[in-house]
Amino acid sequence: MAHSGPDAARAVMGEARCLLLDFDGPVCGIFAGLPPSTVAATLRTTLEEAGEKLPAQARATDDPLEVFRLSASLGDELNQLALRALMDLEVKAGGTARLTPGAADLMERAHDKGLSVAIVSNNSVAAVTSFLDREGLGGLVQYVSARAAADPSLMKPSPYLLEQALSHLDAEPSSALLVGDSVTDVEASKLAGGASHALLSALRAGDRL
């Protein structure tokens, strides 16, 4: 069942056993200091310097995750190259990323209520963990389920990352609250078996859950 807005999010929070947070948006603006268009262009250059002619979609997009998705069509070697290069760029971007207002408070409130907290992100594990450590939030997060494999089909809207987090936390989908900011988060929650979801508009506005 879908929920939106602070009242619905508070209601679900009272029933949840675990809190699943998307990273870019709910936790931080990862590309606040290093624009995604710059990251996408750098990733394209890395692949082109490896001797590959990129498909038109990769040249047209400013979304680095989309460039990575398209790298799967270039063969295993270049797909792995894209995985490593994007991870390095995301870690660099994380150094200037801005913590989303209300994010730390949300994690602390979940912790105080006895909820397990996990990050579920299409960004790399390294980028997520380095940012959490920088902000002193690592102790509030029990698990990071983020991009680690070169296979882009495992990224949201696939339920893989959600299911991985739920398995690690030993939680049922119906007991989880997912806070995300995109259609892919909603689609992944449905495919994972019905994890409730609250859209980020409440968190961005600084509402206390």
Backbone as JSON, one array per atom type, in Angstrom:
{
  "sequence": "MAHSGPDAARAVMGEARCLLLDFDGPVCGIFAGLPPSTVAATLRTTLEEAGEKLPAQARATDDPLEVFRLSASLGDELNQLALRALMDLEVKAGGTARLTPGAADLMERAHDKGLSVAIVSNNSVAAVTSFLDREGLGGLVQYVSARAAADPSLMKPSPYLLEQALSHLDAEPSSALLVGDSVTDVEASKLAGGASHALLSALRAGDRL",
  "N": [[0.84, -1.19, 0.0], [0.59, 2.2, -0.84], [1.96, 5.17, 0.58], [1.96, 8.67, 1.32], [3.31, 11.86, 2.22], [3.67, 13.6, 5.41], [1.9, 12.78, 7.55], [0.98, 10.22, 6.79], [3.44, 8.96, 6.62], [4.3, 9.05, 9.29], [2.38, 7.4, 10.43], [2.94, 4.91, 9.26], [5.53, 4.59, 10.18], [5.09, 4.04, 12.84], [4.28, 1.43, 12.72], [6.3, 0.04, 11.54], [9.15, -2.19, 11.32], [11.6, -1.8, 10.29], [13.58, 0.71, 8.68], [14.07, 1.78, 5.47], [16.19, 3.59, 3.48], [16.5, 5.45, 0.58], [19.46, 6.79, -0.96], [20.6, 9.09, -2.48], [19.09, 11.98, -2.23], [16.99, 11.35, -0.07], [18.97, 11.03, 1.96], [21.23, 12.55, 1.25], [22.32, 15.15, -1.06], [23.99, 13.92, -3.42], [25.32, 14.84, -5.67], [25.65, 17.54, -5.26], [27.89, 19.21, -5.15], [29.42, 18.36, -7.25], [28.35, 18.3, -10.3], [25.85, 16.13, -11.8], [25.9, 16.1, -14.6], [28.56, 16.64, -15.19], [29.79, 14.41, -14.06], [28.66, 12.39, -15.65], [29.72, 13.14, -18.16], [32.46, 12.8, -17.7], [32.54, 10.06, -17.23], [31.72, 9.12, -19.72], [33.91, 10.0, -21.24], [35.96, 8.42, -20.16], [35.2, 5.87, -21.04], [35.26, 6.25, -23.8], [37.94, 6.82, -24.19], [38.93, 4.36, -23.81], [38.57, 3.27, -26.2], [36.01, 2.86, -27.18], [33.07, 3.34, -29.06], [30.34, 5.12, -28.14], [26.83, 4.42, -27.6], [24.1, 6.39, -28.93], [22.28, 7.16, -26.94], [23.83, 7.21, -24.63], [25.51, 9.33, -25.13], [23.74, 11.4, -25.08], [22.62, 11.74, -22.57], [22.55, 13.27, -19.29], [22.7, 11.88, -17.02], [24.59, 10.05, -14.89], [24.14, 7.45, -13.93], [22.57, 6.38, -15.9], [24.34, 6.33, -18.04], [26.05, 4.38, -17.03], [24.25, 2.2, -16.95], [23.9, 1.81, -19.71], [26.42, 1.01, -20.37], [26.52, -1.69, -20.09], [25.92, -2.79, -22.49], [28.25, -2.77, -23.88], [30.02, -4.78, -23.47], [31.75, -7.02, -21.18], [34.27, -6.14, -20.18], [34.37, -3.31, -20.54], [32.09, -2.65, -19.18], [32.81, -3.32, -16.56], [34.86, -1.47, -16.3], [33.38, 0.89, -16.38], [31.92, 0.55, -14.03], [33.94, 0.76, -12.03], [34.97, 3.31, -12.57], [32.73, 4.98, -12.2], [32.21, 4.52, -9.51], [34.5, 5.7, -8.33], [34.1, 8.37, -9.07], [31.69, 8.92, -7.77], [32.45, 8.65, -5.1], [34.2, 10.78, -4.93], [32.36, 12.85, -5.45], [30.81, 12.56, -3.19], [32.35, 13.76, -1.27], [31.72, 16.42, -1.34], [29.07, 16.41, -0.99], [25.78, 17.26, 0.23], [24.17, 16.97, 3.3], [20.85, 15.95, 3.62], [18.32, 18.04, 4.89], [16.83, 17.05, 7.91], [17.41, 14.37, 7.61], [19.36, 13.13, 9.31], [18.03, 13.41, 11.72], [15.79, 11.81, 11.25], [16.96, 9.25, 11.06], [18.0, 9.03, 13.65], [15.63, 9.11, 15.18], [14.4, 6.79, 14.27], [16.25, 4.93, 15.21], [15.97, 5.37, 17.98], [13.41, 4.4, 18.31], [13.8, 1.76, 18.04], [13.99, 0.68, 15.49], [15.51, -1.02, 12.76], [17.89, 0.3, 10.49], [18.54, 0.76, 7.08], [20.42, 1.56, 4.17], [19.38, 1.83, 0.86], [20.44, 1.83, -2.26], [21.12, 2.98, -5.61], [23.53, 4.1, -6.01], [27.08, 3.7, -5.38], [28.39, 1.3, -3.01], [30.75, 2.16, -1.77], [30.61, 4.97, -2.02], [28.35, 5.56, -0.47], [29.03, 4.57, 2.11], [31.34, 6.04, 2.71], [30.35, 8.64, 2.83], [28.49, 8.45, 4.96], [30.24, 7.88, 7.06], [31.73, 10.23, 7.06], [29.84, 12.06, 7.94], [29.32, 11.11, 10.42], [27.31, 9.22, 10.76], [27.34, 6.55, 10.44], [27.05, 4.72, 12.53], [24.36, 4.6, 12.94], [23.26, 3.13, 10.97], [22.46, -0.05, 9.99], [22.92, -1.61, 7.75], [24.16, -1.45, 4.41], [22.82, -1.55, 1.37], [23.75, -1.4, -1.67], [24.99, -0.33, -4.93], [27.17, -2.71, -6.15], [27.88, -4.5, -8.02], [28.64, -5.12, -11.5], [26.47, -5.5, -13.06], [23.84, -3.79, -14.29], [21.16, -4.43, -14.16], [20.52, -5.16, -11.65], [20.05, -2.93, -10.24], [17.71, -0.58, -8.76], [14.78, -0.01, -10.74], [14.64, -2.76, -10.09], [13.89, -5.23, -7.6], [16.03, -6.21, -6.23], [18.05, -4.95, -4.53], [16.48, -4.02, -2.41], [15.42, -6.45, -1.48], [17.76, -7.69, -0.7], [18.54, -6.06, 1.45], [16.34, -6.43, 3.2], [16.56, -9.16, 3.7], [19.03, -9.25, 5.04], [18.35, -7.8, 7.32], [16.51, -9.45, 8.35], [13.73, -9.07, 7.95], [10.28, -8.71, 7.05], [8.76, -7.62, 3.94], [6.37, -6.21, 4.39], [6.78, -5.08, 6.83], [8.45, -2.99, 6.53], [9.47, 0.39, 6.03], [9.97, 2.37, 3.32], [11.75, 5.14, 2.36], [11.85, 7.2, -0.27], [12.56, 8.98, -3.38], [11.71, 8.75, -5.96], [10.14, 7.31, -8.9], [11.24, 4.84, -9.43], [11.89, 3.9, -6.89], [9.36, 3.43, -5.79], [8.42, 1.47, -7.58], [10.29, -0.57, -7.14], [9.72, -1.18, -4.47], [7.17, -2.25, -4.65], [7.66, -4.52, -6.22], [9.25, -5.9, -4.49], [7.52, -6.95, -2.73], [5.67, -5.4, -1.43], [6.62, -3.43, 0.36], [6.01, -0.63, 2.33], [5.9, 2.8, 1.3], [7.13, 6.11, 1.55], [7.05, 9.22, 0.1], [9.7, 11.55, -0.65], [9.03, 14.22, -0.3], [8.01, 14.99, 2.17], [10.2, 14.7, 3.9], [12.08, 16.44, 2.78], [10.88, 18.83, 3.31], [11.4, 19.13, 5.93], [9.84, 17.92, 7.8], [9.08, 16.23, 10.84], [9.22, 12.85, 11.44]],
  "CA": [[0.0, 0.0, 0.0], [1.4, 3.4, -0.96], [1.7, 6.26, 1.51], [2.71, 9.87, 0.99], [3.08, 12.94, 3.14], [4.17, 13.35, 6.76], [0.97, 12.04, 8.4], [1.02, 8.82, 6.39], [4.76, 8.43, 6.97], [4.32, 8.84, 10.74], [1.54, 6.24, 10.73], [3.68, 3.71, 8.87], [6.69, 4.49, 11.06], [4.67, 3.41, 14.08], [4.05, 0.0, 12.49], [7.44, -0.56, 10.86], [10.26, -2.8, 12.05], [12.85, -1.31, 9.73], [13.52, 1.89, 7.82], [14.94, 1.69, 4.31], [16.36, 4.92, 2.93], [17.28, 5.73, -0.62], [20.6, 7.61, -0.55], [20.63, 10.38, -3.16], [17.8, 12.62, -1.99], [16.61, 11.2, 1.32], [20.09, 11.18, 2.88], [22.07, 13.67, 0.82], [22.38, 15.47, -2.48], [25.35, 13.46, -3.67], [25.97, 15.62, -6.72], [25.47, 18.97, -4.98], [29.12, 19.94, -5.46], [29.96, 17.83, -8.51], [27.09, 18.08, -11.03], [25.72, 14.85, -12.5], [26.3, 16.24, -16.0], [30.02, 16.53, -15.22], [30.1, 13.01, -13.79], [28.29, 11.63, -16.85], [30.68, 13.46, -19.22], [33.74, 12.16, -17.34], [32.36, 8.63, -17.43], [31.75, 8.91, -21.17], [35.29, 10.17, -21.7], [36.7, 7.23, -19.73], [34.85, 4.76, -21.93], [35.72, 6.57, -25.15], [39.4, 6.7, -24.21], [39.21, 2.93, -23.87], [38.4, 2.89, -27.59], [34.65, 2.45, -27.46], [32.1, 4.31, -29.58], [29.18, 4.98, -27.28], [25.53, 4.57, -28.25], [23.58, 7.76, -28.92], [21.63, 7.45, -25.65], [24.87, 7.52, -23.65], [26.04, 10.67, -25.43], [22.7, 12.41, -24.92], [22.12, 11.86, -21.2], [23.36, 13.87, -18.23], [22.54, 11.01, -15.85], [25.7, 9.09, -14.88], [23.64, 6.1, -13.74], [22.09, 5.92, -17.2], [25.54, 5.97, -18.81], [26.48, 3.09, -16.5], [23.32, 1.17, -17.45], [24.17, 1.57, -21.13], [27.74, 0.37, -20.53], [26.33, -3.14, -20.12], [25.84, -3.22, -23.89], [29.57, -2.61, -24.48], [30.85, -5.92, -23.14], [32.1, -7.15, -19.77], [35.46, -5.36, -19.8], [34.01, -1.91, -20.43], [31.09, -2.56, -18.11], [33.59, -3.3, -15.33], [35.55, -0.18, -16.28], [32.37, 1.89, -16.01], [31.61, 0.35, -12.61], [35.03, 1.3, -11.22], [35.08, 4.75, -12.79], [31.6, 5.65, -11.57], [32.42, 4.46, -8.07], [35.49, 6.71, -7.97], [33.46, 9.68, -9.25], [30.68, 9.09, -6.72], [33.16, 8.89, -3.83], [34.66, 12.17, -5.03], [31.18, 13.71, -5.29], [30.38, 12.46, -1.8], [33.15, 14.67, -0.45], [31.08, 17.74, -1.33], [27.62, 16.19, -0.9], [25.11, 17.96, 1.33], [23.22, 16.18, 4.07], [19.47, 16.41, 3.46], [17.71, 18.47, 6.16], [15.91, 16.08, 8.5], [17.83, 12.98, 7.42], [19.99, 12.62, 10.53], [16.96, 13.33, 12.73], [14.98, 10.64, 10.94], [17.72, 8.06, 11.45], [18.07, 8.99, 15.11], [14.31, 8.77, 15.69], [14.21, 5.37, 13.99], [17.1, 4.21, 16.16], [15.36, 5.48, 19.31], [12.2, 3.58, 18.3], [14.2, 0.36, 17.91], [13.94, 0.22, 14.11], [16.75, -1.19, 12.02], [18.0, 1.25, 9.39], [19.41, 0.35, 5.98], [20.45, 2.38, 2.96], [19.15, 1.04, -0.35], [20.82, 2.86, -3.22], [21.77, 2.67, -6.88], [24.9, 4.6, -5.92], [28.01, 2.64, -4.97], [28.59, 1.05, -1.59], [31.85, 3.0, -1.3], [30.15, 6.35, -1.89], [27.41, 5.63, 0.66], [29.71, 4.36, 3.4], [32.27, 7.14, 2.99], [29.56, 9.8, 3.24], [27.96, 8.2, 6.3], [31.35, 8.01, 7.99], [32.08, 11.65, 7.13], [28.81, 12.76, 8.69], [29.15, 10.48, 11.72], [26.01, 8.54, 10.77], [27.53, 5.12, 10.19], [26.57, 3.92, 13.66], [22.9, 4.53, 12.92], [22.86, 2.33, 9.8], [22.84, -1.45, 10.18], [23.31, -2.29, 6.51], [24.15, -0.68, 3.18], [22.54, -2.36, 0.18], [23.97, -0.44, -2.74], [25.57, -0.91, -6.14], [28.48, -3.33, -5.98], [28.11, -5.37, -9.17], [28.62, -4.44, -12.8], [25.2, -5.79, -13.73], [22.89, -2.72, -13.96], [19.8, -4.93, -13.98], [20.31, -5.34, -10.21], [19.7, -1.63, -9.67], [16.28, -0.23, -8.8], [13.58, -0.54, -10.09], [14.7, -4.16, -9.65], [13.74, -5.34, -6.15], [17.19, -6.93, -5.7], [18.69, -4.25, -3.42], [15.54, -4.04, -1.3], [15.35, -7.81, -0.95], [19.03, -7.94, -0.03], [18.48, -5.37, 2.74], [15.34, -7.09, 4.04], [17.13, -10.44, 4.11], [20.06, -9.01, 6.04], [17.7, -7.33, 8.54], [15.54, -10.47, 8.74], [12.46, -8.35, 8.02], [9.32, -8.91, 5.97], [8.48, -6.38, 3.23], [5.24, -5.49, 4.98], [7.2, -4.43, 8.07], [9.47, -2.01, 6.18], [9.12, 1.7, 5.48], [10.96, 2.85, 2.36], [11.69, 6.57, 2.05], [12.52, 7.43, -1.54], [12.15, 10.2, -4.06], [11.56, 8.5, -7.4], [9.24, 6.24, -9.32], [11.94, 3.55, -9.32], [11.77, 3.43, -5.51], [8.01, 2.88, -5.64], [8.34, 0.23, -8.35], [11.08, -1.59, -6.46], [9.03, -1.59, -3.25], [6.06, -3.12, -5.04], [8.22, -5.78, -6.69], [9.83, -6.58, -3.34], [6.47, -7.61, -1.97], [4.74, -4.51, -0.76], [7.16, -2.51, 1.35], [5.35, 0.67, 2.3], [6.83, 3.83, 0.9], [6.76, 7.51, 1.77], [7.83, 10.03, -0.82], [10.65, 12.4, 0.03], [8.56, 15.58, -0.12], [7.86, 15.25, 3.61], [11.51, 14.83, 4.51], [12.71, 17.65, 2.27], [10.25, 19.97, 3.94], [11.86, 19.18, 7.3], [8.85, 17.37, 8.72], [9.56, 15.21, 11.76], [8.4, 11.64, 11.31]],
  "C": [[0.88, 1.24, 0.0], [0.98, 4.43, 0.06], [2.47, 7.47, 1.03], [2.36, 10.94, 2.0], [3.46, 12.59, 4.55], [3.22, 12.56, 7.63], [1.0, 10.56, 8.09], [2.35, 8.19, 6.79], [4.85, 8.15, 8.46], [3.53, 7.59, 11.11], [2.28, 4.95, 10.41], [4.88, 3.5, 9.77], [6.32, 3.79, 12.36], [4.49, 1.92, 13.95], [5.3, -0.72, 11.99], [8.43, -1.19, 11.82], [11.59, -2.3, 11.53], [12.58, -0.13, 8.8], [14.53, 1.73, 6.71], [15.0, 3.06, 3.65], [17.1, 4.86, 1.6], [18.37, 6.73, -0.21], [20.56, 9.01, -1.16], [19.25, 11.02, -3.1], [17.43, 12.51, -0.53], [17.74, 11.42, 2.32], [20.96, 12.37, 2.52], [21.8, 13.99, -0.65], [23.79, 15.14, -2.94], [26.07, 14.3, -4.71], [25.81, 17.13, -6.51], [26.71, 19.78, -5.36], [29.78, 19.51, -6.75], [28.76, 17.43, -9.37], [27.04, 16.74, -11.75], [26.12, 14.94, -13.97], [27.81, 16.12, -16.15], [30.45, 15.09, -15.0], [29.81, 12.16, -15.02], [29.3, 11.87, -17.97], [32.03, 12.8, -18.95], [33.67, 10.66, -17.56], [32.38, 8.29, -18.92], [33.18, 9.0, -21.71], [36.14, 8.96, -21.36], [36.44, 6.06, -20.67], [35.35, 5.02, -23.34], [37.24, 6.46, -25.27], [39.85, 5.24, -24.2], [38.96, 2.37, -25.27], [37.0, 2.51, -28.0], [33.83, 3.61, -28.01], [30.8, 4.09, -28.83], [27.89, 5.1, -28.07], [25.0, 6.0, -28.06], [22.96, 8.12, -27.58], [22.66, 7.85, -24.6], [25.45, 8.9, -23.89], [25.03, 11.76, -25.12], [22.29, 12.66, -23.48], [23.1, 12.56, -20.27], [23.28, 13.06, -16.94], [23.65, 9.97, -15.84], [25.24, 7.65, -14.67], [23.11, 5.52, -15.05], [23.26, 5.54, -18.1], [26.05, 4.6, -18.34], [25.57, 1.97, -16.99], [23.65, 0.8, -18.89], [25.52, 0.9, -21.35], [27.63, -1.14, -20.58], [26.28, -3.67, -21.54], [27.2, -3.2, -24.58], [30.5, -3.78, -24.2], [31.33, -5.88, -21.71], [33.25, -6.24, -19.35], [35.11, -3.89, -19.6], [32.94, -1.68, -19.37], [31.79, -2.49, -16.75], [34.36, -1.97, -15.19], [34.59, 0.93, -15.84], [32.01, 1.79, -14.54], [32.67, 1.0, -11.73], [35.1, 2.82, -11.34], [33.94, 5.51, -12.11], [31.73, 5.63, -10.06], [33.39, 5.55, -7.62], [34.89, 8.11, -8.05], [32.44, 9.95, -8.15], [31.34, 9.34, -5.36], [33.68, 10.32, -3.81], [33.49, 13.13, -4.81], [30.7, 13.7, -3.85], [31.14, 13.37, -0.88], [32.57, 16.06, -0.37], [29.56, 17.62, -1.24], [27.05, 16.88, 0.33], [24.09, 17.05, 1.99], [21.82, 16.78, 3.91], [18.91, 16.84, 4.82], [16.7, 17.44, 6.66], [16.38, 14.65, 8.42], [18.44, 12.39, 8.69], [18.95, 12.45, 11.63], [16.1, 12.1, 12.51], [15.68, 9.35, 11.36], [17.77, 7.91, 12.96], [16.74, 8.59, 15.72], [14.01, 7.3, 15.44], [15.01, 4.53, 14.98], [16.49, 4.21, 17.56], [14.11, 4.6, 19.43], [12.52, 2.09, 18.17], [14.11, -0.19, 16.51], [15.35, 0.01, 13.57], [16.74, -0.25, 10.83], [18.96, 0.71, 8.34], [19.33, 1.39, 4.87], [20.28, 1.47, 1.77], [19.33, 1.98, -1.54], [21.4, 2.29, -4.51], [23.18, 3.24, -6.95], [25.78, 3.5, -5.32], [28.08, 2.51, -3.45], [29.66, 1.98, -1.03], [31.42, 4.44, -1.09], [29.24, 6.51, -0.68], [28.16, 5.56, 1.97], [30.66, 5.51, 3.72], [31.52, 8.38, 3.42], [29.02, 9.63, 4.65], [29.06, 8.36, 7.35], [31.73, 9.48, 8.17], [31.12, 12.42, 8.02], [28.58, 12.17, 10.08], [27.83, 9.74, 11.86], [26.13, 7.04, 10.62], [26.98, 4.24, 11.3], [25.07, 3.78, 13.71], [22.37, 3.62, 11.81], [23.38, 0.91, 9.97], [23.35, -2.11, 8.91], [23.21, -1.32, 5.35], [23.97, -1.64, 2.02], [22.6, -1.42, -1.02], [24.7, -1.11, -3.89], [26.98, -1.43, -5.87], [28.86, -4.17, -7.2], [28.02, -4.57, -10.47], [27.3, -4.61, -13.52], [24.17, -4.71, -13.36], [21.47, -3.21, -13.76], [19.49, -5.19, -12.51], [19.94, -4.04, -9.51], [18.19, -1.44, -9.66], [15.94, 0.34, -10.17], [13.56, -2.04, -9.82], [14.54, -4.2, -8.14], [14.98, -5.91, -5.47], [17.78, -6.25, -4.46], [17.79, -4.2, -2.2], [15.5, -5.42, -0.66], [16.62, -8.17, -0.2], [19.03, -7.3, 1.36], [17.52, -6.06, 3.69], [15.86, -8.43, 4.55], [18.16, -10.25, 5.21], [19.44, -8.59, 7.38], [16.7, -8.34, 9.09], [14.16, -9.85, 8.94], [11.58, -8.69, 6.82], [9.07, -7.58, 5.26], [7.38, -5.55, 3.87], [5.61, -4.75, 6.25], [8.19, -3.3, 7.81], [8.85, -0.71, 5.67], [10.26, 2.14, 4.59], [10.73, 4.33, 2.12], [12.52, 6.8, 0.79], [11.99, 8.67, -2.21], [11.92, 9.99, -5.56], [10.58, 7.37, -7.66], [9.92, 4.89, -9.18], [11.9, 3.01, -7.9], [10.41, 2.79, -5.28], [7.89, 1.55, -6.36], [9.11, -0.89, -7.65], [10.38, -2.09, -5.21], [7.87, -2.52, -3.56], [6.57, -4.5, -5.45], [8.82, -6.6, -5.54], [8.77, -7.21, -2.44], [5.64, -6.7, -1.12], [5.29, -3.67, 0.34], [6.46, -1.17, 1.22], [6.37, 1.73, 1.91], [6.26, 5.22, 1.16], [7.64, 8.35, 0.87], [8.6, 11.11, -0.05], [10.13, 13.8, 0.31], [8.42, 15.93, 1.36], [9.21, 15.51, 4.26], [12.2, 16.1, 4.04], [12.14, 18.89, 2.95], [10.63, 20.08, 5.43], [10.84, 18.64, 8.3], [9.48, 16.29, 9.59], [8.63, 14.02, 11.7], [8.2, 10.98, 12.65]]
}
